Amino acid sequence: MLFNDKGDYVPRSDEELQQQREEYDVILGLRITKWIHLNYGDVGLKQTFRRMYKQLRPGGLLVLEMQPWKSYRKKKKLTVCFLEITVNLCI
């Protein structure tokens, strides 16, 4: 079965994350890491990875397209919020 989640994937709280259960054999994340990072910073990216880990069944596979830092430089000036967040990115 194929499921396409178009909503906000980043968990809002640790409690929400704790309720997450194993659901998928494969999670495919294309062109998402930069946008999660720019909108939610390091904390949001870590929470997203935790959610993905908790959603995968044992032996599950995470296919993730990483985005190069140069693409961050191009987008960080789109909003003041992005610019402020990129100053504090560590991962």
CSV table of C-alpha atoms in Angstrom, one decimal:
chain,number,residue,atom,x,y,z
A,1,MET,CA,0.0,0.0,0.0
A,2,LEU,CA,1.3,3.5,-0.8
A,3,PHE,CA,0.6,6.4,1.5
A,4,ASN,CA,1.4,10.0,0.7
A,5,ASP,CA,1.5,12.3,3.7
A,6,LYS,CA,1.1,15.9,2.7
A,7,GLY,CA,0.6,17.4,6.1
A,8,ASP,CA,3.0,18.7,8.6
A,9,TYR,CA,5.2,15.7,9.4
A,10,VAL,CA,7.3,17.2,12.2
A,11,PRO,CA,6.0,16.1,15.6
A,12,ARG,CA,4.6,18.9,17.7
A,13,SER,CA,5.7,17.5,21.0
A,14,ASP,CA,7.6,14.6,22.7
A,15,GLU,CA,4.2,13.2,23.8
A,16,GLU,CA,3.0,13.1,20.1
A,17,LEU,CA,6.3,11.3,19.2
A,18,GLN,CA,5.8,8.8,22.0
A,19,GLN,CA,2.4,7.8,20.6
A,20,GLN,CA,3.9,6.9,17.2
A,21,ARG,CA,3.8,3.2,16.3
A,22,GLU,CA,5.4,1.1,13.7
A,23,GLU,CA,3.5,1.4,10.4
A,24,TYR,CA,5.7,1.2,7.4
A,25,ASP,CA,8.2,-1.0,5.7
A,26,VAL,CA,9.7,1.9,3.7
A,27,ILE,CA,9.7,5.6,4.2
A,28,LEU,CA,10.7,7.7,1.1
A,29,GLY,CA,11.7,11.3,1.8
A,30,LEU,CA,12.6,13.4,-1.2
A,31,ARG,CA,13.5,17.1,-1.0
A,32,ILE,CA,12.2,17.5,2.5
A,33,THR,CA,15.2,17.8,4.8
A,34,LYS,CA,16.2,21.4,3.9
A,35,TRP,CA,12.6,22.6,4.3
A,36,ILE,CA,12.2,20.9,7.7
A,37,HIS,CA,15.6,22.2,8.8
A,38,LEU,CA,14.8,25.8,7.6
A,39,ASN,CA,11.3,25.8,9.2
A,40,TYR,CA,12.0,24.0,12.5
A,41,GLY,CA,15.8,24.1,12.9
A,42,ASP,CA,18.0,21.3,14.3
A,43,VAL,CA,15.3,20.3,16.9
A,44,GLY,CA,12.7,19.8,14.2
A,45,LEU,CA,15.0,17.7,12.0
A,46,LYS,CA,15.9,15.5,14.9
A,47,GLN,CA,12.3,15.0,15.9
A,48,THR,CA,11.5,14.1,12.3
A,49,PHE,CA,14.2,11.4,12.2
A,50,ARG,CA,12.9,10.1,15.5
A,51,ARG,CA,9.4,9.9,14.1
A,52,MET,CA,10.7,8.1,11.0
A,53,TYR,CA,12.6,5.6,13.1
A,54,LYS,CA,9.5,4.9,15.2
A,55,GLN,CA,7.3,4.5,12.2
A,56,LEU,CA,9.5,1.9,10.5
A,57,ARG,CA,8.8,-1.8,11.2
A,58,PRO,CA,11.8,-3.9,12.2
A,59,GLY,CA,14.1,-4.2,9.1
A,60,GLY,CA,12.3,-1.2,7.5
A,61,LEU,CA,14.1,1.1,5.1
A,62,LEU,CA,14.5,4.9,5.1
A,63,VAL,CA,15.3,6.3,1.7
A,64,LEU,CA,16.2,10.0,2.2
A,65,GLU,CA,17.5,12.5,-0.3
A,66,MET,CA,19.9,14.8,1.5
A,67,GLN,CA,20.2,18.3,0.2
A,68,PRO,CA,23.6,20.1,-0.1
A,69,TRP,CA,24.4,23.1,2.0
A,70,LYS,CA,24.7,25.3,-1.1
A,71,SER,CA,21.0,24.9,-1.6
A,72,TYR,CA,20.4,26.2,1.9
A,73,ARG,CA,22.3,29.4,1.0
A,74,LYS,CA,20.1,30.0,-1.9
A,75,LYS,CA,16.9,29.7,0.2
A,76,LYS,CA,17.8,31.1,3.6
A,77,LYS,CA,17.0,34.7,2.5
A,78,LEU,CA,13.4,33.8,1.4
A,79,THR,CA,12.1,34.9,4.8
A,80,VAL,CA,13.4,36.6,7.9
A,81,CYS,CA,12.5,33.4,9.8
A,82,PHE,CA,14.7,31.2,7.6
A,83,LEU,CA,17.6,33.6,7.9
A,84,GLU,CA,17.3,33.6,11.7
A,85,ILE,CA,17.1,29.8,11.9
A,86,THR,CA,20.1,29.2,9.6
A,87,VAL,CA,22.3,31.2,11.9
A,88,ASN,CA,21.8,28.6,14.7
A,89,LEU,CA,22.0,25.4,12.6
A,90,CYS,CA,24.6,22.9,13.9
A,91,ILE,CA,23.7,19.6,12.1
